[in-house]
mmCIF file of C-alpha atoms in Angstrom:
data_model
loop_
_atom_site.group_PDB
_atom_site.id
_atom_site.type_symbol
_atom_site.label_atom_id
_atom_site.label_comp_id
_atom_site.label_asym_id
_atom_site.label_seq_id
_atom_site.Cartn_x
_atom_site.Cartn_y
_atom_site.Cartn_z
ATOM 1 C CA UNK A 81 20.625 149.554 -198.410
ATOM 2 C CA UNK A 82 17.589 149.205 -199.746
ATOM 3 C CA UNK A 83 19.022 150.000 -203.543
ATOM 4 C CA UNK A 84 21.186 147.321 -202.998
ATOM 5 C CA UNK A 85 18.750 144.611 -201.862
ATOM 6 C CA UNK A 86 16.729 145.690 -205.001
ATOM 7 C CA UNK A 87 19.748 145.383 -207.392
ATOM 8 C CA UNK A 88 21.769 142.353 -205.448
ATOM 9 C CA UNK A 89 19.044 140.440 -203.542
ATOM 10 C CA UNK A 90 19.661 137.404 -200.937
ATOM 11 C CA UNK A 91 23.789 138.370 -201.617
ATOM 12 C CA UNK A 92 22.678 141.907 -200.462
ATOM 13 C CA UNK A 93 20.840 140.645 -197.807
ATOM 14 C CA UNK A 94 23.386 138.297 -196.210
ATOM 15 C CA UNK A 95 26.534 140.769 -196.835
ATOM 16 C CA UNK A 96 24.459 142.921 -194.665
ATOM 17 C CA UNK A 97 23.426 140.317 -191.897
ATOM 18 C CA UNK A 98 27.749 139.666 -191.902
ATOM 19 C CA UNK A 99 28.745 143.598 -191.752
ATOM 20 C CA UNK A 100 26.142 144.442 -189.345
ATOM 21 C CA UNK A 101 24.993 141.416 -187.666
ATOM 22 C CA UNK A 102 27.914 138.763 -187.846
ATOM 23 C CA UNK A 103 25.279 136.443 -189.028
ATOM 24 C CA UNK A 104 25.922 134.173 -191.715
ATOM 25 C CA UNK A 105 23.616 130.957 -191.391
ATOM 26 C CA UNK A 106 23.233 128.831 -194.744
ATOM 27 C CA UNK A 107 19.588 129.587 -194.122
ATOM 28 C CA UNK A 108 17.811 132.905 -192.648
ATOM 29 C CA UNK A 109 14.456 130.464 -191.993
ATOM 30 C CA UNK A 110 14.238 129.186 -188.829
ATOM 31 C CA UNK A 111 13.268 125.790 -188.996
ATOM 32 C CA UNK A 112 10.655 123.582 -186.742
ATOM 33 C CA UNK A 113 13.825 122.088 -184.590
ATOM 34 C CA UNK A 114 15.105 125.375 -183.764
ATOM 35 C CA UNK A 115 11.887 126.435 -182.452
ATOM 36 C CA UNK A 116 11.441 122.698 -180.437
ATOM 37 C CA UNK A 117 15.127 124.007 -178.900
ATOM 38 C CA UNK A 118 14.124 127.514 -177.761
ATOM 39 C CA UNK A 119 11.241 126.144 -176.118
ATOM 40 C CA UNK A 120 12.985 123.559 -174.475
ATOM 41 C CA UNK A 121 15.160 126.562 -173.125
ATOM 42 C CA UNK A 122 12.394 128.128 -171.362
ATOM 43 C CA UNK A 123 10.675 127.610 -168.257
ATOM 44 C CA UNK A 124 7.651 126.072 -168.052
ATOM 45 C CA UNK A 125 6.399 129.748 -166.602
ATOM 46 C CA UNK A 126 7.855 131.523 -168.963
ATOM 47 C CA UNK A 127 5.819 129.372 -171.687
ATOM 48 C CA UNK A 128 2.677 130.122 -169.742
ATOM 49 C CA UNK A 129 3.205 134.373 -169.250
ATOM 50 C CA UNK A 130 4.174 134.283 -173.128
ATOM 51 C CA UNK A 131 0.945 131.809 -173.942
ATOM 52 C CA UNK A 132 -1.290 133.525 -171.188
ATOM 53 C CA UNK A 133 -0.154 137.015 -173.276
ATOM 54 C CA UNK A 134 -1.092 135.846 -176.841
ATOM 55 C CA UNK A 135 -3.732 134.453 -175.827
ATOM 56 C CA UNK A 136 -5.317 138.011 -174.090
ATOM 57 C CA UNK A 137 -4.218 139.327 -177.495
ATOM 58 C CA UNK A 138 -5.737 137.518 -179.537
ATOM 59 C CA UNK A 139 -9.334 137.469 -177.687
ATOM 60 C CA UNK A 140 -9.229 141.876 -177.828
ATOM 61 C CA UNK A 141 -7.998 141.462 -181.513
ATOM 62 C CA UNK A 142 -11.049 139.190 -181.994
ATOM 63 C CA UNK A 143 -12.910 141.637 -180.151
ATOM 64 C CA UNK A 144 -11.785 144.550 -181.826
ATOM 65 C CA UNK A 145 -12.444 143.343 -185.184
ATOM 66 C CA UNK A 146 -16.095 142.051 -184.626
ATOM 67 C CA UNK A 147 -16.756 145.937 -183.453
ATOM 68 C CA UNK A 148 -15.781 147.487 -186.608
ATOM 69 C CA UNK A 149 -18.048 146.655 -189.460
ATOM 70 C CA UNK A 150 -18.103 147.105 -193.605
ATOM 71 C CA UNK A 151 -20.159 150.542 -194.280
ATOM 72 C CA UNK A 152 -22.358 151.206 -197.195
ATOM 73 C CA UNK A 153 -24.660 154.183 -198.097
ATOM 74 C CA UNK A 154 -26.711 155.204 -201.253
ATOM 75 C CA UNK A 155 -25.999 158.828 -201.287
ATOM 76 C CA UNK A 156 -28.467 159.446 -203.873
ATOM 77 C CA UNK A 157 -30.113 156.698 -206.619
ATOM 78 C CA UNK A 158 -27.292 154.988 -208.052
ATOM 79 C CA UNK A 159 -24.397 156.614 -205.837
ATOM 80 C CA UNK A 160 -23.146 154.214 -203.083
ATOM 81 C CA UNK A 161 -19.969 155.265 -200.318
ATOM 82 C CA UNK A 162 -18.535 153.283 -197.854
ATOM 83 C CA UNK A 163 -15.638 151.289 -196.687
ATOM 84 C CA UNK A 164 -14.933 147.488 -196.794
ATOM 85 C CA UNK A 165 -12.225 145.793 -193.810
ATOM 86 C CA UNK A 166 -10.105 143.764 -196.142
ATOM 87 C CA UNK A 167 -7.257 142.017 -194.702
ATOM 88 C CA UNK A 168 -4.034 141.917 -196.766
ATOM 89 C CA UNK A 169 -2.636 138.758 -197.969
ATOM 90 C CA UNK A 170 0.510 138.850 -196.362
ATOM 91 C CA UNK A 171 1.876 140.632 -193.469
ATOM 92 C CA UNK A 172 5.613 141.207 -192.340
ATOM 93 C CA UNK A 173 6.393 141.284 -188.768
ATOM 94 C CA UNK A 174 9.537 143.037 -187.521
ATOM 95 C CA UNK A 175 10.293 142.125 -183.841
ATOM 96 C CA UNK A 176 13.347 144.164 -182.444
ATOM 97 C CA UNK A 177 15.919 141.932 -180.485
ATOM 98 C CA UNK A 178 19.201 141.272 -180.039
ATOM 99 C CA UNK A 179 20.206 141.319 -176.496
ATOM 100 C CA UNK A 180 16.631 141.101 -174.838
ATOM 101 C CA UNK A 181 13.425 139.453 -175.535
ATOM 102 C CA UNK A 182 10.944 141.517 -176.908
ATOM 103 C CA UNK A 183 8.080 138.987 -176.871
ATOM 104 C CA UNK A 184 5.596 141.627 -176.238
ATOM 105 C CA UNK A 185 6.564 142.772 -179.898
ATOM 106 C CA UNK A 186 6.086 139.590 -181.594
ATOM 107 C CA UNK A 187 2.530 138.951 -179.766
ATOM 108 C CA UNK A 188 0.854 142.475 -180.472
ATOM 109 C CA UNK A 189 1.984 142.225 -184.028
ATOM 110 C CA UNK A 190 0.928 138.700 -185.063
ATOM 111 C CA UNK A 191 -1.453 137.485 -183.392
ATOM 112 C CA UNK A 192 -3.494 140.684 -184.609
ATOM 113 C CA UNK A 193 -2.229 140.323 -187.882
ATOM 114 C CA UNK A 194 -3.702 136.655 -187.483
ATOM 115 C CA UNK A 195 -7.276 137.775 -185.986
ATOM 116 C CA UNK A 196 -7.884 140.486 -188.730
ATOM 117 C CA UNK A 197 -7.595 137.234 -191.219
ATOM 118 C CA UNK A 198 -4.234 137.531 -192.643
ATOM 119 C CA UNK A 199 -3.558 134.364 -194.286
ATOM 120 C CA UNK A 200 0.174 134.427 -194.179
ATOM 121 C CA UNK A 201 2.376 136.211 -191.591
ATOM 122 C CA UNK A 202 6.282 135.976 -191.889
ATOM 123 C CA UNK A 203 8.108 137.407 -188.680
ATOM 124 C CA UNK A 204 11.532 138.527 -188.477
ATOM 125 C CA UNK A 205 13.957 139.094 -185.989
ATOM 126 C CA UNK A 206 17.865 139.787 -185.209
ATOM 127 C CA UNK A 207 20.135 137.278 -183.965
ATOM 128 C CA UNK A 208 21.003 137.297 -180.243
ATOM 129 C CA UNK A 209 24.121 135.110 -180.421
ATOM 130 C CA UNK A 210 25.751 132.388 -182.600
ATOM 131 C CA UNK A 211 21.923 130.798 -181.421
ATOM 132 C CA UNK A 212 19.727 132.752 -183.354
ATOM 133 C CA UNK A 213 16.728 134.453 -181.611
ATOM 134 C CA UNK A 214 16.378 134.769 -178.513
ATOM 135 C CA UNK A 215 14.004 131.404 -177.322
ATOM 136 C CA UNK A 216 11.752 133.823 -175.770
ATOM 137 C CA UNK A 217 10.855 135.555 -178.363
ATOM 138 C CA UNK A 218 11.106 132.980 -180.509
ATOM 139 C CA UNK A 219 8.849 130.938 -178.521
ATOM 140 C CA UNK A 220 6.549 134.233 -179.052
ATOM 141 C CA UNK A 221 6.517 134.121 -182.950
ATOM 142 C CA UNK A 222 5.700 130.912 -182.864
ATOM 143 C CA UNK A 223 3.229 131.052 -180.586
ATOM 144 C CA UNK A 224 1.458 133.813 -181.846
ATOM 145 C CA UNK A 225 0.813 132.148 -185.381
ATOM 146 C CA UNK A 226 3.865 132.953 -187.371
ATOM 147 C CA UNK A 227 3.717 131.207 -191.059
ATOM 148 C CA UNK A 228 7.201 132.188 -191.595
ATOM 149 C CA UNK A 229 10.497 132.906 -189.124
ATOM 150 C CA UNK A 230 13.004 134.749 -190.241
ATOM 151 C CA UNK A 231 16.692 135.145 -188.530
ATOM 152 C CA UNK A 232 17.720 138.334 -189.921
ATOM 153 C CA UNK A 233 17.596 141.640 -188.298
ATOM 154 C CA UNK A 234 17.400 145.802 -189.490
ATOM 155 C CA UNK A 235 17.034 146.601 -193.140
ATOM 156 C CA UNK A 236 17.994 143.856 -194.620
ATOM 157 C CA UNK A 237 15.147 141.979 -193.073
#
C-alpha cells in the first residue's frame, strides 16, 4: 500500500478509501461547515464531556511539559552533553473510527501534540457513513486544536 501511495499518490490514496472504505468525496478535507454540522448533531452535554476532557488534557500536557526541562553539562573543558525538548513541526494524528466515537483518541493525541508546541497538527479519521466522521469525534478534533481534518481512514491516511 504504501509502495503504491509513493508511486501513484492522491489516485492511490482514493482507490484505497473506494476498495476499503467506500469513500469517494471530491475532497478528503473536512471543511469548517462540516464541522458547524457535527456539532449541531450533538448534545449540548456531549459538547461539554468532550470540552470538559480536552480541556483536563491539555492543563496535564501543560503540566507535563513545564516538568521536563533542556539539560546541559560540561563534562570536562570544552565537552558539553545534554538534551534539548524540541517539538516537531508537524504532527499527524490518526484517530480510529468508523462505527463508534473514539473522541478520547483525538483529545490525548492533539491537544498534547498542541501543548508540547507543535505548530501544525493534521488529524485523520475513517468515515462512519455516507456523513463522514462521526460528529463526536469530529467535534473532538476540532476541539482539541486540529490545523488540518482529514476524512480518510487506515493506510492510506
Amino acid at each position: 500500500m504504501l509502495s503504491a501511495i509513493t508511486s501513484d499518490g492522491e489516485e492511490a490514496v482514493r482507490q484505497f478509501s473506494r476498495d476499503l472504505d467506500e469513500w469517494d468525496p471530491r475532497s478528503f478535507i473536512v471543511g469548517p461547515e462540516q464541522i458547524e454540522r457535527a456539532t449541531e448533531e450533538l448534545s449540548e452535554q456531549a459538547r461539554r464531556d468532550i470540552d470538559s476532557a480536552a480541556s483536563n488534557i491539555e492543563r496535564f500536557a501543560a503540566a507535563q511539559l513545564r516538568s521536563m526541562s533542556n539539560l546541559d553539562v560540561e563534562l570536562s573543558e570544552g565537552v558539553t552533553a545534554g538534551h534539548r525538548h524540541i517539538p516537531v513541526s508537524a504532527a499527524g494524528c490518526y484517530v480510529p473510527g468508523g462505527r463508534y466515537a473514539h473522541v478520547a483518541s483525538a483529545s490525548m493525541s492533539i491537544c498534547t501534540a498542541k501543548a508540547a508546541g507543535v505548530p501544525f497538527a493534521v488529524a485523520a479519521a475513517p468515515p462512519r457513513d455516507e456523513n463522514g466522521i462521526h460528529p463526536a469525534t469530529l467535534y473532538a478534533m476540532q476541539r482539541a486544536g486540529a490545523d488540518a481534518i482529514l476524512c480518510l481512514g487506515g493506510v492510506q491516511a
